[in-house]
Amino acid sequence: PTVTWGVDIITHDVIDRDNILVCAETAMVNAVRKLAGDAPDYVLVDGKRTPPGLTIKCEGVIKGDAKCLNIAAASIIAKVTRDRMMLDAHEKYPEYGFAKHKGYATRDHQDAIRAHGGCEIHRKSFDPLRSWLAAGDNAPWKQKYVFREVTSLRSPPRGAQDAIRAHGGCEIHRKSFDPLRSWLAAGDSALWK
């Protein structure tokens, strides 16, 4: 038997406009339409819902990627396609670290958005970016210092250290604690100078 596959890409602005579920269903229908040769007789979909625009007989399979090799293969193709897109995005926007987190909402990714704001490919309808954009002038990337919950008293969180490296300490920073103490002792060679 011949193996074929189709992939469809929905852009960030369309996802923001139409919502992720509608876009996922649209992409599934479009991917089936892109299949080389004749249309399939039957389509298996990962999840409970089947796309309403699909005219071919189909079945939703909950946790389908764990139960069905065809769905698992489609999941791998989708993931590899997305990962490659994120590597391309990393070339254009290296400050966000897309090569590492592949666009998922990891702590590093959120820290990058806090520091730089969203770039043109970020989905502005997803939190935390949606909330931060709504904050206007109070958005994290418009603040000189970025603070987040401290989980250890031994050393400040990396985001705070990055802000101090970039701007120096402010009046509330304890100058008797490292790393700020060491950086201040460096004088003119301090990181922020």
CSV table of N, CA and C in Angstrom, one decimal, residues 58-150:
chain,number,residue,atom,x,y,z
A,58,CYS,N,-15.5,9.3,9.3
A,58,CYS,CA,-14.4,9.4,10.3
A,58,CYS,C,-14.8,9.0,11.7
A,59,GLU,N,-13.8,8.8,12.5
A,59,GLU,CA,-14.0,8.3,13.9
A,59,GLU,C,-13.0,9.0,14.8
A,60,GLY,N,-13.5,9.5,15.9
A,60,GLY,CA,-12.6,10.1,16.9
A,60,GLY,C,-12.2,9.0,17.8
A,61,VAL,N,-10.9,9.0,18.1
A,61,VAL,CA,-10.3,8.0,19.0
A,61,VAL,C,-9.6,8.7,20.2
A,62,ILE,N,-10.2,8.6,21.4
A,62,ILE,CA,-9.6,9.3,22.5
A,62,ILE,C,-8.3,8.6,22.8
A,63,LYS,N,-7.2,9.5,23.0
A,63,LYS,CA,-5.8,9.0,23.2
A,63,LYS,C,-5.4,8.1,22.0
A,64,GLY,N,-5.8,8.6,20.8
A,64,GLY,CA,-5.6,7.8,19.6
A,64,GLY,C,-4.1,7.6,19.3
A,65,ASP,N,-3.3,8.5,19.7
A,65,ASP,CA,-1.8,8.3,19.4
A,65,ASP,C,-1.2,7.2,20.2
A,66,ALA,N,-1.9,6.8,21.3
A,66,ALA,CA,-1.4,5.6,22.1
A,66,ALA,C,-2.1,4.3,21.7
A,67,LYS,N,-3.2,4.4,20.9
A,67,LYS,CA,-3.9,3.2,20.6
A,67,LYS,C,-3.8,2.8,19.1
A,68,CYS,N,-3.4,3.8,18.2
A,68,CYS,CA,-3.5,3.5,16.8
A,68,CYS,C,-2.2,4.0,16.1
A,69,LEU,N,-1.5,3.1,15.4
A,69,LEU,CA,-0.2,3.4,14.8
A,69,LEU,C,-0.4,4.6,13.8
A,70,ASN,N,-1.5,4.6,13.0
A,70,ASN,CA,-1.7,5.6,12.0
A,70,ASN,C,-1.8,7.0,12.7
A,71,ILE,N,-2.5,7.1,13.8
A,71,ILE,CA,-2.6,8.4,14.5
A,71,ILE,C,-1.3,8.7,15.1
A,72,ALA,N,-0.6,7.7,15.7
A,72,ALA,CA,0.7,8.0,16.3
A,72,ALA,C,1.7,8.5,15.2
A,73,ALA,N,1.7,8.0,14.0
A,73,ALA,CA,2.5,8.4,12.9
A,73,ALA,C,2.1,9.9,12.5
A,74,ALA,N,0.9,10.2,12.5
A,74,ALA,CA,0.4,11.5,12.1
A,74,ALA,C,0.9,12.5,13.2
A,75,SER,N,0.8,12.1,14.5
A,75,SER,CA,1.3,13.0,15.5
A,75,SER,C,2.8,13.3,15.4
A,76,ILE,N,3.5,12.3,15.0
A,76,ILE,CA,5.0,12.5,14.9
A,76,ILE,C,5.2,13.4,13.7
A,77,ILE,N,4.5,13.3,12.6
A,77,ILE,CA,4.7,14.2,11.5
A,77,ILE,C,4.3,15.6,11.9
A,78,ALA,N,3.3,15.8,12.6
A,78,ALA,CA,2.8,17.1,13.0
A,78,ALA,C,3.9,17.7,14.0
A,79,LYS,N,4.4,16.9,14.9
A,79,LYS,CA,5.4,17.4,15.9
A,79,LYS,C,6.7,17.8,15.2
A,80,VAL,N,7.2,17.0,14.2
A,80,VAL,CA,8.4,17.3,13.5
A,80,VAL,C,8.2,18.5,12.7
A,81,THR,N,7.1,18.6,12.0
A,81,THR,CA,6.8,19.8,11.2
A,81,THR,C,6.9,21.1,12.1
A,82,ARG,N,6.2,21.0,13.3
A,82,ARG,CA,6.2,22.2,14.2
A,82,ARG,C,7.6,22.5,14.7
A,83,ASP,N,8.3,21.4,15.1
A,83,ASP,CA,9.7,21.6,15.6
A,83,ASP,C,10.6,22.3,14.6
A,84,ARG,N,10.4,21.9,13.3
A,84,ARG,CA,11.2,22.6,12.3
A,84,ARG,C,10.8,24.0,12.1
A,85,MET,N,9.5,24.3,12.2
A,85,MET,CA,9.1,25.7,12.2
A,85,MET,C,9.7,26.5,13.3
A,86,MET,N,9.8,25.9,14.5
A,86,MET,CA,10.3,26.6,15.6
A,86,MET,C,11.8,26.8,15.5
A,87,LEU,N,12.5,25.9,14.8
A,87,LEU,CA,13.9,26.1,14.6
A,87,LEU,C,14.1,27.3,13.6
A,88,ASP,N,13.2,27.4,12.6
A,88,ASP,CA,13.3,28.6,11.7
A,88,ASP,C,13.0,29.9,12.5
A,89,ALA,N,12.0,29.8,13.4
A,89,ALA,CA,11.7,31.0,14.2
A,89,ALA,C,12.8,31.4,15.1
A,90,HIS,N,13.6,30.4,15.6
A,90,HIS,CA,14.7,30.7,16.4
A,90,HIS,C,15.8,31.5,15.7
A,91,GLU,N,16.0,31.2,14.4
A,91,GLU,CA,16.9,31.9,13.6
A,91,GLU,C,16.5,33.4,13.5
A,92,LYS,N,15.2,33.7,13.4
A,92,LYS,CA,14.7,35.0,13.3
A,92,LYS,C,14.6,35.7,14.7
A,93,TYR,N,14.3,35.0,15.7
A,93,TYR,CA,14.1,35.5,17.0
A,93,TYR,C,14.9,34.7,18.1
A,94,PRO,N,16.2,34.8,18.1
A,94,PRO,CA,17.0,33.9,19.0
A,94,PRO,C,16.8,34.3,20.5
A,95,GLU,N,16.4,35.5,20.8
A,95,GLU,CA,16.2,35.9,22.2
A,95,GLU,C,15.1,35.1,22.9
A,96,TYR,N,14.2,34.4,22.1
A,96,TYR,CA,13.1,33.7,22.7
A,96,TYR,C,13.4,32.2,23.0
A,97,GLY,N,14.5,31.7,22.4
A,97,GLY,CA,14.9,30.3,22.7
A,97,GLY,C,14.0,29.3,22.1
A,98,PHE,N,13.4,29.6,20.9
A,98,PHE,CA,12.5,28.6,20.3
A,98,PHE,C,13.1,27.2,20.0
A,99,ALA,N,14.4,27.2,19.7
A,99,ALA,CA,15.1,26.0,19.4
A,99,ALA,C,15.1,25.0,20.6
A,100,LYS,N,15.0,25.6,21.8
A,100,LYS,CA,15.0,24.8,23.1
A,100,LYS,C,13.6,24.3,23.4
A,101,HIS,N,12.7,25.3,23.5
A,101,HIS,CA,11.4,24.9,24.1
A,101,HIS,C,10.3,24.7,23.0
A,102,LYS,N,10.6,24.9,21.8
A,102,LYS,CA,9.7,24.7,20.6
A,102,LYS,C,8.4,25.4,20.7
A,103,GLY,N,8.4,26.5,21.4
A,103,GLY,CA,7.2,27.3,21.5
A,103,GLY,C,6.2,27.0,22.6
A,104,TYR,N,6.6,25.9,23.4
A,104,TYR,CA,5.7,25.6,24.5
A,104,TYR,C,5.9,26.6,25.7
A,105,ALA,N,4.9,26.7,26.5
A,105,ALA,CA,4.9,27.7,27.6
A,105,ALA,C,5.8,27.3,28.8
A,106,THR,N,7.1,27.1,28.5
A,106,THR,CA,8.0,26.7,29.6
A,106,THR,C,8.4,28.0,30.4
A,107,ARG,N,9.0,27.8,31.5
A,107,ARG,CA,9.4,28.9,32.3
A,107,ARG,C,10.4,29.8,31.5
A,108,ASP,N,11.4,29.2,30.8
A,108,ASP,CA,12.3,29.9,30.0
A,108,ASP,C,11.6,30.8,28.9
A,109,HIS,N,10.6,30.2,28.3
A,109,HIS,CA,9.9,30.9,27.2
A,109,HIS,C,9.1,32.1,27.8
A,110,GLN,N,8.5,31.9,29.0
A,110,GLN,CA,7.7,32.9,29.6
A,110,GLN,C,8.7,34.0,30.1
A,111,ASP,N,9.9,33.6,30.6
A,111,ASP,CA,10.9,34.6,31.0
A,111,ASP,C,11.3,35.5,29.8
A,112,ALA,N,11.5,34.9,28.7
A,112,ALA,CA,11.9,35.6,27.5
A,112,ALA,C,10.8,36.6,27.1
A,113,ILE,N,9.5,36.2,27.2
A,113,ILE,CA,8.4,37.1,26.8
A,113,ILE,C,8.4,38.2,27.9
A,114,ARG,N,8.6,37.9,29.1
A,114,ARG,CA,8.6,38.9,30.2
A,114,ARG,C,9.7,40.0,29.8
A,115,ALA,N,10.8,39.5,29.4
A,115,ALA,CA,11.9,40.4,29.1
A,115,ALA,C,11.8,41.2,27.8
A,116,HIS,N,11.2,40.6,26.8
A,116,HIS,CA,11.2,41.2,25.4
A,116,HIS,C,9.8,41.5,24.9
A,117,GLY,N,8.8,41.1,25.6
A,117,GLY,CA,7.4,41.2,25.0
A,117,GLY,C,7.3,40.1,23.9
A,118,GLY,N,6.1,40.0,23.4
A,118,GLY,CA,5.9,39.0,22.3
A,118,GLY,C,6.4,39.4,21.0
A,119,CYS,N,6.8,38.5,20.2
A,119,CYS,CA,7.2,38.8,18.8
A,119,CYS,C,6.0,38.5,17.9
A,120,GLU,N,6.2,38.7,16.6
A,120,GLU,CA,5.1,38.7,15.7
A,120,GLU,C,4.5,37.3,15.6
A,121,ILE,N,5.2,36.2,15.9
A,121,ILE,CA,4.6,34.9,15.8
A,121,ILE,C,3.9,34.4,17.1
A,122,HIS,N,4.0,35.2,18.2
A,122,HIS,CA,3.3,34.8,19.4
A,122,HIS,C,1.8,34.9,19.2
A,123,ARG,N,1.1,34.0,19.8
A,123,ARG,CA,-0.4,34.0,19.8
A,123,ARG,C,-0.8,34.9,20.9
A,124,LYS,N,-1.4,36.0,20.5
A,124,LYS,CA,-1.8,37.1,21.5
A,124,LYS,C,-3.0,36.7,22.3
A,125,SER,N,-3.7,35.7,21.9
A,125,SER,CA,-5.0,35.3,22.5
A,125,SER,C,-4.7,34.3,23.6
A,126,PHE,N,-3.5,33.9,23.8
A,126,PHE,CA,-3.1,32.9,24.8
A,126,PHE,C,-2.5,33.5,26.0
A,127,ASP,N,-2.8,33.0,27.2
A,127,ASP,CA,-2.1,33.5,28.4
A,127,ASP,C,-0.8,32.8,28.5
A,128,PRO,N,0.2,33.4,29.1
A,128,PRO,CA,0.2,34.7,29.8
A,128,PRO,C,0.3,36.0,29.0
A,129,LEU,N,0.6,35.8,27.7
A,129,LEU,CA,0.8,37.0,26.9
A,129,LEU,C,-0.5,37.9,26.8
A,130,ARG,N,-1.6,37.2,26.7
A,130,ARG,CA,-2.9,38.0,26.6
A,130,ARG,C,-3.0,38.9,27.8
A,131,SER,N,-2.8,38.3,29.0
A,131,SER,CA,-2.9,39.1,30.2
A,131,SER,C,-1.9,40.2,30.3
A,132,TRP,N,-0.7,39.9,29.9
A,132,TRP,CA,0.4,40.9,29.9
A,132,TRP,C,0.1,42.1,28.9
A,133,LEU,N,-0.4,41.7,27.7
A,133,LEU,CA,-0.8,42.8,26.8
A,133,LEU,C,-1.9,43.7,27.3
A,134,ALA,N,-2.8,43.0,28.0
A,134,ALA,CA,-3.9,43.8,28.6
A,134,ALA,C,-3.4,44.7,29.7
A,135,ALA,N,-2.3,44.4,30.3
A,135,ALA,CA,-1.7,45.3,31.4
A,135,ALA,C,-1.1,46.6,30.8
A,136,GLY,N,-1.0,46.7,29.5
A,136,GLY,CA,-0.5,47.9,28.9
A,136,GLY,C,0.9,48.3,29.4
A,137,ASP,N,1.0,49.5,30.0
A,137,ASP,CA,2.3,50.0,30.5
A,137,ASP,C,2.8,49.2,31.7
A,138,ASN,N,2.0,48.4,32.3
A,138,ASN,CA,2.4,47.5,33.4
A,138,ASN,C,2.9,46.1,33.0
A,139,ALA,N,3.0,45.9,31.6
A,139,ALA,CA,3.4,44.7,31.1
A,139,ALA,C,4.9,44.4,31.6
A,140,PRO,N,5.3,43.2,31.9
A,140,PRO,CA,6.6,42.9,32.4
A,140,PRO,C,7.7,43.5,31.6
A,141,TRP,N,7.7,43.4,30.3
A,141,TRP,CA,8.8,43.9,29.5
A,141,TRP,C,9.0,45.4,29.5
A,142,LYS,N,8.0,46.1,30.1
A,142,LYS,CA,8.1,47.6,30.2
A,142,LYS,C,8.6,48.0,31.5
A,143,GLN,N,8.9,47.0,32.4
A,143,GLN,CA,9.4,47.3,33.7
A,143,GLN,C,10.9,47.2,33.7
A,144,LYS,N,11.6,48.0,34.5
A,144,LYS,CA,13.0,47.9,34.6
A,144,LYS,C,13.5,46.6,35.3
A,145,TYR,N,12.7,46.2,36.3
A,145,TYR,CA,13.1,45.0,37.1
A,145,TYR,C,12.0,44.0,37.0
A,146,VAL,N,12.3,42.7,36.8
A,146,VAL,CA,11.4,41.7,36.7
A,146,VAL,C,11.5,40.8,38.0
A,147,PHE,N,10.4,40.8,38.7
A,147,PHE,CA,10.4,40.0,39.9
A,147,PHE,C,9.4,38.8,39.8
A,148,ARG,N,9.7,37.7,40.3
A,148,ARG,CA,8.8,36.6,40.4
A,148,ARG,C,9.0,35.9,41.7
A,149,GLU,N,8.1,35.0,42.0
A,149,GLU,CA,8.2,34.3,43.3
A,149,GLU,C,9.6,33.7,43.5
A,150,VAL,N,10.2,33.9,44.7
A,150,VAL,CA,11.4,33.3,45.0
A,150,VAL,C,11.2,32.0,45.7
